[in-house]
Amino acid sequence: MELSLAGKRILLLIGGEYHPFEAFTEFFTPWASQHENTELVVTKDRACFTAPDLERFDMVVTYTQGGTLTPAQEAGLVRYVREGGLFVGIHGATASWKDNAEYIAMLGGVFVSHGPVGPVAVTINDALFPVEPDTASFEIVDELYVLDRFSAADVTVFATAPWEGKSHPMAYVKAYGEGRVFYLALGHDERAFAHPQFQYLLAQGMAWTLQKAL
């Protein structure tokens, strides 16, 4: 599935602790802007979710960790997605705003723990995406997130990784009202950003959200 961000308006929210937020911005900005006439706005201010012009964005992307949304911020973001907006949460999205129940319900999972940063064996569901046999499984140096409040029945999982005898979702998409949500659990630091399969999963998930229907 080919990703086209041509003419799309994207809001990127970054910030928190323990992760290279500026480095992600330095990766994502040229990666997204290679598409013609892409408008990218980067901010650390969660008040953007209460801005009256949030609806002018085609997609909200977050690379964040920790914190809490105010009731107005949570309501603004959730309403945006429910009414047809697109939300892309990367890595720490499930470790962000964990006390905001509506946000977590929209996202589809919440972070509870992680393994050590090291080699993670990821398998892509090649029934969903046409991948070459030698790239359907890959190894990436990353931080494997374990999720709670996650229901496989409510999402379409297209990448997994094993940890302590269980298979854990590394990438999934889900509908939320009229909107669509993509979560990518990978992306702890620059080693992940540079990995071609991280970029492939990011592109495929974003492409799915841009479809008219899942």
PDB file of C-alpha atoms in Angstrom, residues 28-212:
ATOM      1  CA  PHE A  28       9.774  12.865  10.624  1.00  0.00           C
ATOM      2  CA  THR A  29       9.893  16.329   9.073  1.00  0.00           C
ATOM      3  CA  PRO A  30      11.838  15.426   5.896  1.00  0.00           C
ATOM      4  CA  TRP A  31      10.251  11.955   5.799  1.00  0.00           C
ATOM      5  CA  ALA A  32       6.744  13.418   5.637  1.00  0.00           C
ATOM      6  CA  SER A  33       7.697  16.475   3.598  1.00  0.00           C
ATOM      7  CA  GLN A  34       9.011  14.425   0.677  1.00  0.00           C
ATOM      8  CA  HIS A  35       5.375  14.339  -0.409  1.00  0.00           C
ATOM      9  CA  GLU A  36       4.296  17.351  -2.433  1.00  0.00           C
ATOM     10  CA  ASN A  37       2.631  20.271  -0.623  1.00  0.00           C
ATOM     11  CA  THR A  38       2.552  18.559   2.776  1.00  0.00           C
ATOM     12  CA  GLU A  39       1.936  21.041   5.595  1.00  0.00           C
ATOM     13  CA  LEU A  40       3.530  20.017   8.907  1.00  0.00           C
ATOM     14  CA  VAL A  41       3.035  21.926  12.148  1.00  0.00           C
ATOM     15  CA  VAL A  42       5.188  20.825  15.121  1.00  0.00           C
ATOM     16  CA  THR A  43       4.350  21.789  18.694  1.00  0.00           C
ATOM     17  CA  LYS A  44       4.896  20.759  22.311  1.00  0.00           C
ATOM     18  CA  ASP A  45       1.771  22.570  23.468  1.00  0.00           C
ATOM     19  CA  ARG A  46      -1.116  20.222  24.268  1.00  0.00           C
ATOM     20  CA  ALA A  47      -3.417  23.241  24.111  1.00  0.00           C
ATOM     21  CA  CYS A  48      -3.432  22.596  20.361  1.00  0.00           C
ATOM     22  CA  PHE A  49      -6.132  20.010  21.069  1.00  0.00           C
ATOM     23  CA  THR A  50      -8.483  22.756  22.243  1.00  0.00           C
ATOM     24  CA  ALA A  51      -7.725  25.081  19.342  1.00  0.00           C
ATOM     25  CA  PRO A  52     -10.781  25.855  17.229  1.00  0.00           C
ATOM     26  CA  ASP A  53      -8.841  25.066  14.075  1.00  0.00           C
ATOM     27  CA  LEU A  54      -7.832  21.499  15.005  1.00  0.00           C
ATOM     28  CA  GLU A  55     -10.260  20.338  12.314  1.00  0.00           C
ATOM     29  CA  ARG A  56      -8.111  21.941   9.612  1.00  0.00           C
ATOM     30  CA  PHE A  57      -5.598  19.129  10.055  1.00  0.00           C
ATOM     31  CA  ASP A  58      -6.027  15.874   8.152  1.00  0.00           C
ATOM     32  CA  MET A  59      -3.969  13.954  10.698  1.00  0.00           C
ATOM     33  CA  VAL A  60      -2.659  14.293  14.246  1.00  0.00           C
ATOM     34  CA  VAL A  61       0.636  12.504  14.995  1.00  0.00           C
ATOM     35  CA  THR A  62       2.044  12.213  18.515  1.00  0.00           C
ATOM     36  CA  TYR A  63       5.495  11.233  19.739  1.00  0.00           C
ATOM     37  CA  THR A  64       5.009  11.905  23.437  1.00  0.00           C
ATOM     38  CA  GLN A  65       5.350  10.384  26.899  1.00  0.00           C
ATOM     39  CA  GLY A  66       3.688  11.004  30.255  1.00  0.00           C
ATOM     40  CA  GLY A  67       1.561  13.894  31.409  1.00  0.00           C
ATOM     41  CA  THR A  68      -2.170  14.428  31.591  1.00  0.00           C
ATOM     42  CA  LEU A  69      -4.615  16.127  29.283  1.00  0.00           C
ATOM     43  CA  THR A  70      -7.021  18.669  30.703  1.00  0.00           C
ATOM     44  CA  PRO A  71     -10.701  17.781  30.253  1.00  0.00           C
ATOM     45  CA  ALA A  72     -10.920  20.323  27.421  1.00  0.00           C
ATOM     46  CA  GLN A  73      -7.807  18.949  25.683  1.00  0.00           C
ATOM     47  CA  GLU A  74      -9.010  15.363  25.943  1.00  0.00           C
ATOM     48  CA  ALA A  75     -12.491  16.265  24.732  1.00  0.00           C
ATOM     49  CA  GLY A  76     -11.084  18.206  21.789  1.00  0.00           C
ATOM     50  CA  LEU A  77      -8.820  15.391  20.608  1.00  0.00           C
ATOM     51  CA  VAL A  78     -11.381  12.629  21.102  1.00  0.00           C
ATOM     52  CA  ARG A  79     -14.075  14.646  19.334  1.00  0.00           C
ATOM     53  CA  TYR A  80     -11.700  15.349  16.434  1.00  0.00           C
ATOM     54  CA  VAL A  81     -11.109  11.629  15.873  1.00  0.00           C
ATOM     55  CA  ARG A  82     -14.683  10.537  16.536  1.00  0.00           C
ATOM     56  CA  GLU A  83     -15.949  13.001  13.931  1.00  0.00           C
ATOM     57  CA  GLY A  84     -13.602  11.756  11.217  1.00  0.00           C
ATOM     58  CA  GLY A  85     -10.072  12.823  12.113  1.00  0.00           C
ATOM     59  CA  LEU A  86      -6.995  10.615  11.828  1.00  0.00           C
ATOM     60  CA  PHE A  87      -4.746   9.879  14.810  1.00  0.00           C
ATOM     61  CA  VAL A  88      -1.258   8.340  14.650  1.00  0.00           C
ATOM     62  CA  GLY A  89       0.368   7.470  17.976  1.00  0.00           C
ATOM     63  CA  ILE A  90       3.992   6.384  17.985  1.00  0.00           C
ATOM     64  CA  HIS A  91       5.723   4.429  20.772  1.00  0.00           C
ATOM     65  CA  GLY A  92       4.997   6.475  23.908  1.00  0.00           C
ATOM     66  CA  ALA A  93       1.447   7.318  22.850  1.00  0.00           C
ATOM     67  CA  THR A  94       0.278   4.480  25.099  1.00  0.00           C
ATOM     68  CA  ALA A  95       2.499   5.836  27.905  1.00  0.00           C
ATOM     69  CA  SER A  96       0.996   9.305  27.530  1.00  0.00           C
ATOM     70  CA  TRP A  97      -2.061  10.694  29.327  1.00  0.00           C
ATOM     71  CA  LYS A  98      -2.724   7.341  31.009  1.00  0.00           C
ATOM     72  CA  ASP A  99      -5.264   8.861  33.404  1.00  0.00           C
ATOM     73  CA  ASN A 100      -7.389  10.103  30.506  1.00  0.00           C
ATOM     74  CA  ALA A 101      -9.823   7.212  30.065  1.00  0.00           C
ATOM     75  CA  GLU A 102     -11.504   8.499  26.898  1.00  0.00           C
ATOM     76  CA  TYR A 103      -8.153   8.988  25.198  1.00  0.00           C
ATOM     77  CA  ILE A 104      -7.009   5.476  26.141  1.00  0.00           C
ATOM     78  CA  ALA A 105     -10.289   3.998  24.885  1.00  0.00           C
ATOM     79  CA  MET A 106      -9.801   5.836  21.591  1.00  0.00           C
ATOM     80  CA  LEU A 107      -6.183   4.669  21.294  1.00  0.00           C
ATOM     81  CA  GLY A 108      -6.981   1.066  22.160  1.00  0.00           C
ATOM     82  CA  GLY A 109      -4.322   0.281  24.760  1.00  0.00           C
ATOM     83  CA  VAL A 110      -2.204   1.616  27.600  1.00  0.00           C
ATOM     84  CA  PHE A 111       1.458   0.960  28.445  1.00  0.00           C
ATOM     85  CA  VAL A 112       2.140  -1.175  31.522  1.00  0.00           C
ATOM     86  CA  SER A 113       5.765  -2.290  31.120  1.00  0.00           C
ATOM     87  CA  HIS A 114       8.586  -2.816  28.678  1.00  0.00           C
ATOM     88  CA  GLY A 115      11.520  -5.095  28.128  1.00  0.00           C
ATOM     89  CA  PRO A 116      15.121  -3.874  27.979  1.00  0.00           C
ATOM     90  CA  VAL A 117      16.242  -1.905  24.955  1.00  0.00           C
ATOM     91  CA  GLY A 118      17.736  -4.498  22.646  1.00  0.00           C
ATOM     92  CA  PRO A 119      16.986  -6.729  19.669  1.00  0.00           C
ATOM     93  CA  VAL A 120      13.242  -7.166  19.065  1.00  0.00           C
ATOM     94  CA  ALA A 121      12.038  -9.802  16.582  1.00  0.00           C
ATOM     95  CA  VAL A 122       9.060  -8.358  14.689  1.00  0.00           C
ATOM     96  CA  THR A 123       6.746 -10.239  12.341  1.00  0.00           C
ATOM     97  CA  ILE A 124       4.523  -8.418   9.849  1.00  0.00           C
ATOM     98  CA  ASN A 125       1.170  -9.975   8.966  1.00  0.00           C
ATOM     99  CA  ASP A 126       1.798 -10.470   5.254  1.00  0.00           C
ATOM    100  CA  ALA A 127      -1.852 -11.411   4.741  1.00  0.00           C
ATOM    101  CA  LEU A 128      -2.611  -7.717   5.234  1.00  0.00           C
ATOM    102  CA  PHE A 129       0.329  -6.178   3.406  1.00  0.00           C
ATOM    103  CA  PRO A 130       2.273  -7.483   0.405  1.00  0.00           C
ATOM    104  CA  VAL A 131       5.776  -7.804   1.818  1.00  0.00           C
ATOM    105  CA  GLU A 132       8.700  -9.753   0.451  1.00  0.00           C
ATOM    106  CA  PRO A 133       9.361 -13.047   2.293  1.00  0.00           C
ATOM    107  CA  ASP A 134      12.766 -11.857   3.475  1.00  0.00           C
ATOM    108  CA  THR A 135      11.307  -8.686   5.032  1.00  0.00           C
ATOM    109  CA  ALA A 136       8.140 -10.070   6.662  1.00  0.00           C
ATOM    110  CA  SER A 137      10.244 -10.804   9.757  1.00  0.00           C
ATOM    111  CA  PHE A 138      12.984  -8.488  10.924  1.00  0.00           C
ATOM    112  CA  GLU A 139      15.045  -7.547  13.961  1.00  0.00           C
ATOM    113  CA  ILE A 140      15.202  -4.035  15.328  1.00  0.00           C
ATOM    114  CA  VAL A 141      16.943  -2.540  18.369  1.00  0.00           C
ATOM    115  CA  ASP A 142      14.059  -1.064  20.295  1.00  0.00           C
ATOM    116  CA  GLU A 143      12.050  -1.080  23.520  1.00  0.00           C
ATOM    117  CA  LEU A 144       9.235  -3.628  23.471  1.00  0.00           C
ATOM    118  CA  TYR A 145       6.045  -2.235  25.001  1.00  0.00           C
ATOM    119  CA  VAL A 146       3.531  -4.424  26.824  1.00  0.00           C
ATOM    120  CA  LEU A 147      -0.039  -3.105  26.751  1.00  0.00           C
ATOM    121  CA  ASP A 148      -3.073  -3.323  29.003  1.00  0.00           C
ATOM    122  CA  ARG A 149      -6.684  -2.477  28.149  1.00  0.00           C
ATOM    123  CA  PHE A 150      -5.981  -3.897  24.714  1.00  0.00           C
ATOM    124  CA  SER A 151      -8.511  -6.046  22.852  1.00  0.00           C
ATOM    125  CA  ALA A 152      -7.431  -7.775  19.649  1.00  0.00           C
ATOM    126  CA  ALA A 153     -11.114  -8.019  18.691  1.00  0.00           C
ATOM    127  CA  ASP A 154     -11.320  -4.224  18.433  1.00  0.00           C
ATOM    128  CA  VAL A 155      -8.283  -3.636  16.226  1.00  0.00           C
ATOM    129  CA  THR A 156      -6.474  -4.959  13.157  1.00  0.00           C
ATOM    130  CA  VAL A 157      -2.993  -6.025  14.245  1.00  0.00           C
ATOM    131  CA  PHE A 158      -0.428  -6.083  11.462  1.00  0.00           C
ATOM    132  CA  ALA A 159       2.841  -6.548  13.368  1.00  0.00           C
ATOM    133  CA  THR A 160       3.722  -8.506  16.501  1.00  0.00           C
ATOM    134  CA  ALA A 161       6.749  -9.427  18.606  1.00  0.00           C
ATOM    135  CA  PRO A 162       7.296 -12.142  21.237  1.00  0.00           C
ATOM    136  CA  TRP A 163       8.168 -11.366  24.845  1.00  0.00           C
ATOM    137  CA  GLU A 164       8.152 -13.717  27.849  1.00  0.00           C
ATOM    138  CA  GLY A 165       6.214 -16.406  26.009  1.00  0.00           C
ATOM    139  CA  LYS A 166       3.497 -14.132  24.614  1.00  0.00           C
ATOM    140  CA  SER A 167       2.901 -12.323  21.341  1.00  0.00           C
ATOM    141  CA  HIS A 168       2.499  -8.564  21.700  1.00  0.00           C
ATOM    142  CA  PRO A 169       1.074  -6.057  19.204  1.00  0.00           C
ATOM    143  CA  MET A 170       3.687  -3.796  17.639  1.00  0.00           C
ATOM    144  CA  ALA A 171       1.374  -2.072  15.157  1.00  0.00           C
ATOM    145  CA  TYR A 172      -2.385  -1.904  14.751  1.00  0.00           C
ATOM    146  CA  VAL A 173      -5.185   0.171  13.274  1.00  0.00           C
ATOM    147  CA  LYS A 174      -8.725   0.675  14.544  1.00  0.00           C
ATOM    148  CA  ALA A 175     -11.850   2.642  13.810  1.00  0.00           C
ATOM    149  CA  TYR A 176     -13.117   5.169  16.324  1.00  0.00           C
ATOM    150  CA  GLY A 177     -16.446   6.705  15.432  1.00  0.00           C
ATOM    151  CA  GLU A 178     -16.009   8.185  11.971  1.00  0.00           C
ATOM    152  CA  GLY A 179     -12.248   8.456  12.457  1.00  0.00           C
ATOM    153  CA  ARG A 180      -9.309   6.098  12.295  1.00  0.00           C
ATOM    154  CA  VAL A 181      -6.415   5.351  14.642  1.00  0.00           C
ATOM    155  CA  PHE A 182      -2.978   3.878  14.009  1.00  0.00           C
ATOM    156  CA  TYR A 183      -0.600   2.902  16.811  1.00  0.00           C
ATOM    157  CA  LEU A 184       3.039   1.882  16.303  1.00  0.00           C
ATOM    158  CA  ALA A 185       4.672   0.568  19.470  1.00  0.00           C
ATOM    159  CA  LEU A 186       8.178   0.715  17.995  1.00  0.00           C
ATOM    160  CA  GLY A 187      10.281   3.880  17.972  1.00  0.00           C
ATOM    161  CA  HIS A 188      12.307   4.253  21.174  1.00  0.00           C
ATOM    162  CA  ASP A 189      15.193   6.180  19.611  1.00  0.00           C
ATOM    163  CA  GLU A 190      17.166   7.056  16.492  1.00  0.00           C
ATOM    164  CA  ARG A 191      18.139   3.446  15.844  1.00  0.00           C
ATOM    165  CA  ALA A 192      14.481   2.637  15.273  1.00  0.00           C
ATOM    166  CA  PHE A 193      13.751   5.763  13.217  1.00  0.00           C
ATOM    167  CA  ALA A 194      16.533   4.830  10.784  1.00  0.00           C
ATOM    168  CA  HIS A 195      15.389   1.231  10.358  1.00  0.00           C
ATOM    169  CA  PRO A 196      13.731   0.710   6.952  1.00  0.00           C
ATOM    170  CA  GLN A 197      11.096  -1.627   8.384  1.00  0.00           C
ATOM    171  CA  PHE A 198      10.132   0.915  11.053  1.00  0.00           C
ATOM    172  CA  GLN A 199       9.615   3.400   8.247  1.00  0.00           C
ATOM    173  CA  TYR A 200       7.698   0.787   6.251  1.00  0.00           C
ATOM    174  CA  LEU A 201       5.323   0.075   9.139  1.00  0.00           C
ATOM    175  CA  LEU A 202       4.852   3.783   9.756  1.00  0.00           C
ATOM    176  CA  ALA A 203       4.006   4.367   6.103  1.00  0.00           C
ATOM    177  CA  GLN A 204       1.638   1.398   5.893  1.00  0.00           C
ATOM    178  CA  GLY A 205      -0.239   2.350   9.044  1.00  0.00           C
ATOM    179  CA  MET A 206      -0.613   5.954   7.961  1.00  0.00           C
ATOM    180  CA  ALA A 207      -1.796   4.783   4.541  1.00  0.00           C
ATOM    181  CA  TRP A 208      -4.475   2.652   6.197  1.00  0.00           C
ATOM    182  CA  THR A 209      -5.788   5.623   8.176  1.00  0.00           C
ATOM    183  CA  LEU A 210      -6.062   7.638   4.956  1.00  0.00           C
ATOM    184  CA  GLN A 211      -8.379   5.065   3.399  1.00  0.00           C
ATOM    185  CA  LYS A 212     -12.079   5.897   3.339  1.00  0.00           C
TER     186      LYS A 212
END
